[in-house]
């Protein structure tokens, strides 16, 4: 049985070039980048080369790149590093928990937080952000691409609103990195977080754009690493791997990879939608398509449990994610889909298919063979279909 991985928004494998780039930095060139001897300076040079690559990805100065441990740390740093009691913070109800949980914590410590809901299309209306502004608004944080629906948010317009209001603007760009071209100046943000493992780099690596002059307090203190923005001995191999992944991602953005990927995603989506009782979450605003990253679609299926479909597909060799997340041992319908107005049953009966950029026609053919069969089998025995599930 083939194994087809369609859960790229959860994580991606390292590309061979990334492994090769990292290899020397574990054994031969193991130096500590803070040491003044040659071994240390080799490590320092590797980090600074990687920084220049990340600056190219972000379109910023090298000194505005801070290496860290990934998306969660970047998101936490933005919230904890800028907000103080009495400040007002605007974010959205569809952010990743790395932003939402940080928001809940600062809320307990005297920060007022406004959570903006999306429309049914999954899009945040910039005017809703404007309407939420207060004289005390210090930070706005909105994601670039939603991890569940792939919907791209109007960050440029939000950046302009932030600038007019004199507020800092953070973008969680974890799901946009390597999928759409970046430009932090065009986005108008002060902070932007990305994660290595979502773009074929190593897990536990990430980077943040921190605009020069932004008074961001460091989340992790200790040594004077990363221009005093993030203490801790640098993960040299990880940083080199992240930069290699970024370099490869920049090539992919230019060589037609994403047009091919969008074509395969669209074929997959169209064919699945032929199954009766299905629809796309976040694909459309009325009859207007909503901008999405090329690799993601999120589809609801009437009369079945999404989790049962995830398991059935796994048994047939296909890895995807459902519309529920496990919190404290119980599965809860996705907060993103609920915020878009789906009812709990439909949110639970949703599936996220997120394609790797290395996906093949044969992978899509295989999923299109096994998915309709699995849906039919599950509907035949479904307590949801039989109306026996509360
Ligand atoms: N932000 C978004 C939108 C994500 O999808 C994720 C991971 O799923 C994160 C943040 C957290 O990133 P990391 O896994 O690198 O901590």
Coordinates of C-alpha atoms and ligand atoms in Angstrom, one line a residue:
X1 CA 0.0 0.0 0.0
X2 CA 1.4 3.4 -0.9
X3 CA 1.8 6.0 1.9
X4 CA 0.6 9.5 0.9
X5 CA 1.3 12.4 3.3
X6 CA -1.1 15.2 2.9
X7 CA -0.5 17.0 6.2
X8 CA 2.2 19.5 5.3
X9 CA 0.6 22.2 7.5
X10 CA 1.4 20.0 10.5
X11 CA 5.0 19.5 9.5
X12 CA 7.2 18.7 6.5
X13 CA 10.2 16.4 6.0
X14 CA 13.8 17.8 5.6
X15 CA 14.9 18.1 2.0
X16 CA 18.1 16.1 1.3
X17 CA 20.0 19.4 0.6
X18 CA 19.0 20.6 4.0
X19 CA 20.4 17.5 5.7
X20 CA 23.6 17.9 3.7
X21 CA 24.0 21.5 4.6
X22 CA 23.6 20.8 8.3
X23 CA 25.8 17.7 8.5
X24 CA 29.2 19.4 9.1
X25 CA 27.9 21.5 12.0
X26 CA 27.3 18.6 14.3
X27 CA 30.8 17.0 14.2
X28 CA 33.6 18.7 12.3
X29 CA 32.5 22.3 12.8
X30 CA 31.0 22.0 16.2
X31 CA 32.3 25.3 17.6
X32 CA 30.4 27.7 19.9
X33 CA 29.8 30.9 17.8
X34 CA 30.7 33.0 20.8
X35 CA 34.2 31.6 21.0
X36 CA 37.0 33.7 19.6
X37 CA 39.1 30.8 18.3
X38 CA 38.9 29.5 14.8
X39 CA 36.4 26.8 15.6
X40 CA 34.0 29.4 17.1
X41 CA 34.5 31.8 14.2
X42 CA 33.6 29.1 11.7
X43 CA 30.3 28.7 13.5
X44 CA 29.8 32.5 13.7
X45 CA 30.5 32.8 9.9
X46 CA 27.9 30.0 9.2
X47 CA 25.3 31.8 11.3
X48 CA 25.9 35.2 9.7
X49 CA 25.6 33.6 6.2
X50 CA 22.3 32.0 7.3
X51 CA 21.2 35.4 8.6
X52 CA 21.9 37.0 5.2
X53 CA 19.7 34.3 3.6
X54 CA 16.9 34.9 6.0
X55 CA 17.2 38.7 5.4
X56 CA 16.7 38.0 1.7
X57 CA 13.6 35.9 2.5
X58 CA 12.1 38.6 4.7
X59 CA 13.5 41.6 2.6
X60 CA 15.1 43.2 5.6
X61 CA 18.5 44.1 7.0
X62 CA 20.6 41.2 8.4
X63 CA 20.5 42.8 11.9
X64 CA 16.7 42.6 11.9
X65 CA 16.8 38.7 11.8
X66 CA 16.6 36.9 15.2
X67 CA 17.0 33.1 15.2
X68 CA 14.9 31.2 17.7
X69 CA 13.2 27.8 18.3
X70 CA 10.2 28.2 16.0
X71 CA 6.8 29.7 15.6
X72 CA 5.6 29.3 19.2
X73 CA 8.6 31.2 20.5
X74 CA 8.2 33.9 17.9
X75 CA 4.5 34.4 18.6
X76 CA 5.0 34.3 22.4
X77 CA 7.9 36.8 22.1
X78 CA 5.7 39.3 20.3
X79 CA 2.9 39.2 22.8
X80 CA 5.0 39.0 26.0
X81 CA 7.8 41.2 24.7
X82 CA 5.7 44.3 23.9
X83 CA 2.6 44.3 26.2
X84 CA 2.3 45.7 29.7
X85 CA -0.6 46.0 32.1
X86 CA -3.0 48.8 30.8
X87 CA -2.1 48.2 27.2
X88 CA -4.7 47.1 24.6
X89 CA -4.0 44.2 22.2
X90 CA -5.9 43.4 19.0
X91 CA -5.7 39.9 17.6
X92 CA -8.1 37.5 15.9
X93 CA -10.1 34.5 17.1
X94 CA -8.5 32.3 14.4
X95 CA -4.9 32.6 15.5
X96 CA -2.8 29.7 16.4
X97 CA -2.8 28.8 20.1
X98 CA 0.7 30.2 20.3
X99 CA -0.8 33.6 20.0
X100 CA -4.2 32.9 21.7
X101 CA -2.8 31.3 24.8
X102 CA -0.2 34.1 25.2
X103 CA -3.1 36.6 24.8
X104 CA -5.1 34.8 27.5
X105 CA -2.1 35.0 29.8
X106 CA -1.5 38.8 29.3
X107 CA -5.2 39.3 29.8
X108 CA -4.9 37.8 33.3
X109 CA -2.1 40.3 33.9
X110 CA -4.0 43.5 33.1
X111 CA -3.8 43.7 29.3
X112 CA -7.1 44.3 27.5
X113 CA -7.5 42.0 24.5
X114 CA -10.0 42.3 21.5
X115 CA -10.4 39.1 19.5
X116 CA -11.7 39.9 16.0
X117 CA -13.9 37.2 14.3
X118 CA -13.5 36.4 10.6
X119 CA -16.4 36.3 8.1
X120 CA -17.8 33.0 7.0
X121 CA -15.0 32.9 4.3
X122 CA -12.3 32.9 6.9
X123 CA -11.2 36.4 6.0
X124 CA -10.6 39.1 8.7
X125 CA -12.0 42.4 7.7
X126 CA -9.3 45.1 8.2
X127 CA -12.1 47.6 9.0
X128 CA -13.0 45.4 12.0
X129 CA -9.5 45.9 13.2
X130 CA -9.8 49.6 12.7
X131 CA -13.0 49.7 14.6
X132 CA -11.4 47.9 17.6
X133 CA -8.6 50.5 17.9
X134 CA -8.3 52.4 21.2
X135 CA -5.9 55.1 22.3
X136 CA -4.1 52.4 24.3
X137 CA -3.8 49.9 21.5
X138 CA -0.1 48.9 21.5
X139 CA 0.0 45.7 19.4
X140 CA -2.0 44.1 16.6
X141 CA -1.2 40.5 15.8
X142 CA -2.8 38.8 12.7
X143 CA -1.6 35.7 10.9
X144 CA -0.6 35.6 7.3
X145 CA -2.1 32.3 6.3
X146 CA -4.5 30.3 8.5
X147 CA -3.1 26.8 9.3
X148 CA -6.5 25.1 8.9
X149 CA -8.1 26.8 5.9
X150 CA -5.0 28.3 4.1
X151 CA -6.9 31.6 3.8
X152 CA -4.5 34.5 3.3
X153 CA -5.3 37.5 5.5
X154 CA -5.1 41.2 4.2
X155 CA -1.9 41.9 6.2
X156 CA -0.9 44.8 4.0
X157 CA -4.1 46.7 4.7
X158 CA -3.8 45.9 8.4
X159 CA -0.2 47.1 8.4
X160 CA -1.4 50.5 7.1
X161 CA -4.1 50.7 9.8
X162 CA -1.4 49.9 12.5
X163 CA 0.9 52.6 11.1
X164 CA -1.9 55.2 11.1
X165 CA -2.7 54.3 14.7
X166 CA 0.9 54.2 15.8
X167 CA 0.5 50.5 17.0
X168 CA 3.1 47.8 16.6
X169 CA 2.1 45.0 14.2
X170 CA 3.1 41.3 14.4
X171 CA 2.4 38.7 11.8
X172 CA 2.5 35.0 12.5
X173 CA 3.7 34.0 9.0
X174 CA 4.4 30.4 10.0
X175 CA 2.0 29.0 7.3
X176 CA 2.9 31.5 4.7
X177 CA 6.7 31.0 4.8
X178 CA 8.0 29.4 1.6
X179 CA 4.5 29.4 0.1
X180 CA 4.1 33.0 -0.9
X181 CA 6.7 35.8 -1.5
X182 CA 7.5 37.8 1.6
X183 CA 8.2 41.4 2.0
X184 CA 8.1 42.8 5.6
X185 CA 8.3 46.4 4.3
X186 CA 5.3 45.9 2.1
X187 CA 3.5 44.1 4.9
X188 CA 4.2 47.1 7.2
X189 CA 5.0 44.9 10.2
X190 CA 7.4 45.4 13.1
X191 CA 7.6 41.7 13.9
X192 CA 7.1 38.5 11.9
X193 CA 7.5 34.9 13.0
X194 CA 8.3 31.8 11.0
X195 CA 9.1 28.2 11.8
X196 CA 11.7 25.9 10.1
X197 CA 9.7 22.6 10.2
X198 CA 6.8 24.0 8.1
X199 CA 9.1 24.7 5.2
X200 CA 11.2 21.6 5.0
X201 CA 13.7 22.8 7.6
X202 CA 14.5 21.2 11.0
X203 CA 12.0 21.1 13.9
X204 CA 12.8 23.4 16.8
X205 CA 14.2 26.1 14.6
X206 CA 12.7 29.4 13.5
X207 CA 13.4 33.1 13.0
X208 CA 11.8 36.4 13.6
X209 CA 12.0 39.7 11.8
X210 CA 12.3 42.4 14.4
X211 CA 12.2 45.9 12.8
X212 CA 15.1 48.1 13.9
X213 CA 14.2 50.2 16.9
X214 CA 11.3 48.0 18.1
X215 CA 11.4 47.9 21.9
X216 CA 10.9 44.2 22.2
X217 CA 11.8 42.8 25.5
X218 CA 13.6 39.4 25.2
X219 CA 11.6 36.4 26.3
X220 CA 14.7 34.4 27.1
X221 CA 17.5 36.1 29.0
X222 CA 21.1 35.1 29.7
X223 CA 24.0 35.8 27.3
X224 CA 24.1 38.5 24.7
X225 CA 23.3 36.3 21.8
X226 CA 21.3 37.5 18.8
X227 CA 22.0 41.2 19.5
X228 CA 20.6 40.6 23.0
X229 CA 17.2 39.7 21.6
X230 CA 17.3 35.9 22.3
X231 CA 19.8 34.4 24.8
X232 CA 21.2 30.9 24.5
X233 CA 24.0 29.2 22.6
X234 CA 23.0 29.2 18.9
X235 CA 21.8 25.9 17.3
X236 CA 24.3 26.3 14.5
X237 CA 23.3 23.2 12.5
X238 CA 19.6 24.1 12.9
X239 CA 20.2 27.7 11.8
X240 CA 22.1 26.5 8.8
X241 CA 19.4 24.0 7.9
X242 CA 16.7 26.7 8.3
X243 CA 18.5 29.0 6.0
X244 CA 19.0 26.2 3.4
X245 CA 15.3 25.5 3.5
X246 CA 14.6 29.2 3.1
X247 CA 16.9 29.3 0.1
X248 CA 15.2 26.3 -1.5
X249 CA 11.8 27.8 -0.8
X250 CA 12.8 31.0 -2.6
X251 CA 13.7 29.0 -5.6
X252 CA 10.4 27.1 -5.5
X253 CA 8.6 30.5 -5.5
X254 CA 10.2 31.3 -8.8
X255 CA 10.2 28.0 -10.7
X256 CA 6.5 27.2 -11.1
X257 CA 6.3 24.8 -8.1
X258 CA 3.3 26.6 -6.6
X259 CA 1.3 26.9 -9.9
X260 CA 1.7 23.1 -10.2
X261 CA 0.8 22.6 -6.5
X262 CA -2.3 24.8 -6.8
X263 CA -3.4 22.8 -9.9
X264 CA -3.1 19.6 -8.0
X265 CA -4.9 21.0 -4.9
X266 CA -7.7 22.3 -7.1
X267 CA -8.1 19.0 -8.9
X268 CA -8.2 17.2 -5.5
X269 CA -10.8 19.6 -4.2
X270 CA -13.0 19.6 -7.3
X271 CA -13.1 15.8 -7.4
X272 CA -13.8 15.5 -3.6
X273 CA -16.6 18.1 -4.0
X274 CA -18.4 15.7 -6.4
X275 CA -19.2 13.6 -3.3
X276 CA -22.7 14.6 -2.2
X277 CA -23.0 16.6 1.1
X278 CA -19.6 18.3 0.9
X279 CA -18.3 21.9 0.7
X280 CA -15.1 23.9 1.2
X281 CA -14.4 25.8 4.4
X282 CA -12.9 29.2 3.5
X283 CA -12.7 28.9 -0.3
X284 CA -15.2 31.5 -1.2
X285 CA -16.8 34.8 -0.1
X286 CA -20.1 34.7 -2.0
X287 CA -19.1 33.9 -5.6
X288 CA -15.6 35.4 -5.1
X289 CA -12.7 33.0 -4.5
X290 CA -10.8 33.9 -1.3
X291 CA -6.9 34.0 -1.6
X292 CA -5.4 30.9 -0.1
X293 CA -2.0 29.3 0.0
X294 CA -1.5 26.9 -2.9
X295 CA -1.2 23.7 -0.8
X296 CA -4.3 23.7 1.4
X297 CA -8.0 22.9 1.2
X298 CA -10.4 22.3 4.0
X299 CA -13.6 20.3 3.2
X300 CA -16.7 19.4 5.3
X301 CA -18.6 16.2 4.8
X302 CA -22.2 15.8 6.0
X303 CA -23.2 12.7 8.0
X304 CA -19.9 11.5 9.3
X305 CA -17.3 12.0 12.0
X306 CA -14.2 13.8 10.8
X307 CA -12.0 11.9 13.2
X308 CA -13.3 8.5 11.9
X309 CA -12.5 9.6 8.4
X310 CA -8.9 10.6 9.5
X311 CA -8.4 7.2 11.0
X312 CA -10.0 5.3 8.0
X313 CA -7.7 7.2 5.6
X314 CA -4.7 6.5 7.8
X315 CA -5.5 2.8 7.5
X316 CA -5.5 3.2 3.7
X317 CA -2.1 4.9 3.8
X318 CA -3.2 8.6 3.7
X319 CA -2.2 11.1 6.4
X320 CA -4.5 14.1 6.8
X321 CA -5.9 16.2 9.7
X322 CA -9.5 16.6 10.9
X323 CA -11.5 19.6 12.1
X324 CA -11.0 18.8 15.8
X325 CA -8.1 19.3 18.1
X326 CA -7.3 17.4 21.3
X327 CA -7.4 19.5 24.4
X328 CA -6.9 17.9 27.8
X329 CA -7.8 14.5 26.4
X330 CA -11.1 15.5 24.8
X331 CA -11.6 16.4 21.2
X332 CA -13.0 19.9 20.6
X333 CA -14.2 21.2 17.2
X334 CA -11.7 23.6 15.6
X335 CA -11.9 27.1 17.0
X336 CA -11.1 28.4 13.6
X337 CA -14.1 26.7 11.9
X338 CA -16.4 27.6 14.8
X339 CA -15.3 31.3 14.5
X340 CA -16.2 31.1 10.8
X341 CA -19.7 30.2 11.8
X342 CA -19.7 26.4 11.2
X343 CA -21.8 24.5 13.7
X344 CA -20.0 21.9 15.9
X345 CA -21.1 18.9 13.9
X346 CA -19.9 20.3 10.6
X347 CA -16.6 21.6 12.1
X348 CA -16.0 18.1 13.5
X349 CA -16.8 16.6 10.1
X350 CA -14.2 18.6 8.3
X351 CA -10.9 17.5 6.8
X352 CA -7.7 19.5 6.1
X353 CA -5.7 18.3 3.1
X354 CA -2.3 20.1 2.9
X355 CA 0.0 19.1 0.2
X356 CA 3.8 18.9 0.2
X357 CA 5.5 20.8 -2.6
X358 CA 6.9 17.4 -3.7
X359 CA 3.4 15.9 -4.1
X360 CA 2.8 13.9 -7.3
X361 CA -0.2 13.3 -9.6
X362 CA -0.1 9.7 -8.5
X363 CA -0.5 10.8 -4.8
X364 CA -3.6 12.8 -5.8
X365 CA -4.9 9.9 -7.8
X366 CA -4.5 7.6 -4.9
X367 CA -6.3 9.9 -2.4
X368 CA -9.1 10.3 -5.0
X369 CA -9.4 6.6 -5.2
X370 CA -9.6 5.8 -1.4
X371 CA -11.3 8.9 0.0
X372 CA -14.7 8.5 -1.7
X373 CA -14.7 4.8 -0.7
X374 CA -13.9 5.7 2.9
X375 CA -16.7 8.4 3.0
X376 CA -19.2 5.9 1.6
X377 CA -18.3 3.2 4.1
X378 CA -18.4 5.5 7.1
X379 CA -21.7 7.1 6.1
X380 CA -23.2 3.6 5.8
X381 CA -22.4 3.0 9.5
X382 CA -22.4 6.5 10.8
X383 CA -24.3 7.3 14.0
X384 CA -24.3 10.9 12.8
X385 CA -26.2 9.8 9.6
X386 CA -28.5 7.6 11.7
X387 CA -29.2 10.5 14.0
X388 CA -28.2 8.5 17.1
X389 CA -25.3 10.9 18.0
X390 CA -26.2 13.9 20.1
Ligands
LIG1 N1 1.6 29.5 14.1 C1 1.0 28.8 13.2 C2 0.0 29.4 12.2 C3 1.2 27.4 13.1 O1 0.6 26.6 12.2 C4 2.1 26.8 14.0 C5 2.3 25.3 14.0 O2 1.4 24.6 13.8 C6 2.8 27.6 15.0 C7 2.5 28.9 15.0 C8 3.7 27.0 15.9 O3 5.0 26.8 15.3 P1 6.1 25.8 15.9 O4 5.5 24.4 15.7 O5 7.3 26.1 15.2 O6 6.2 26.1 17.4

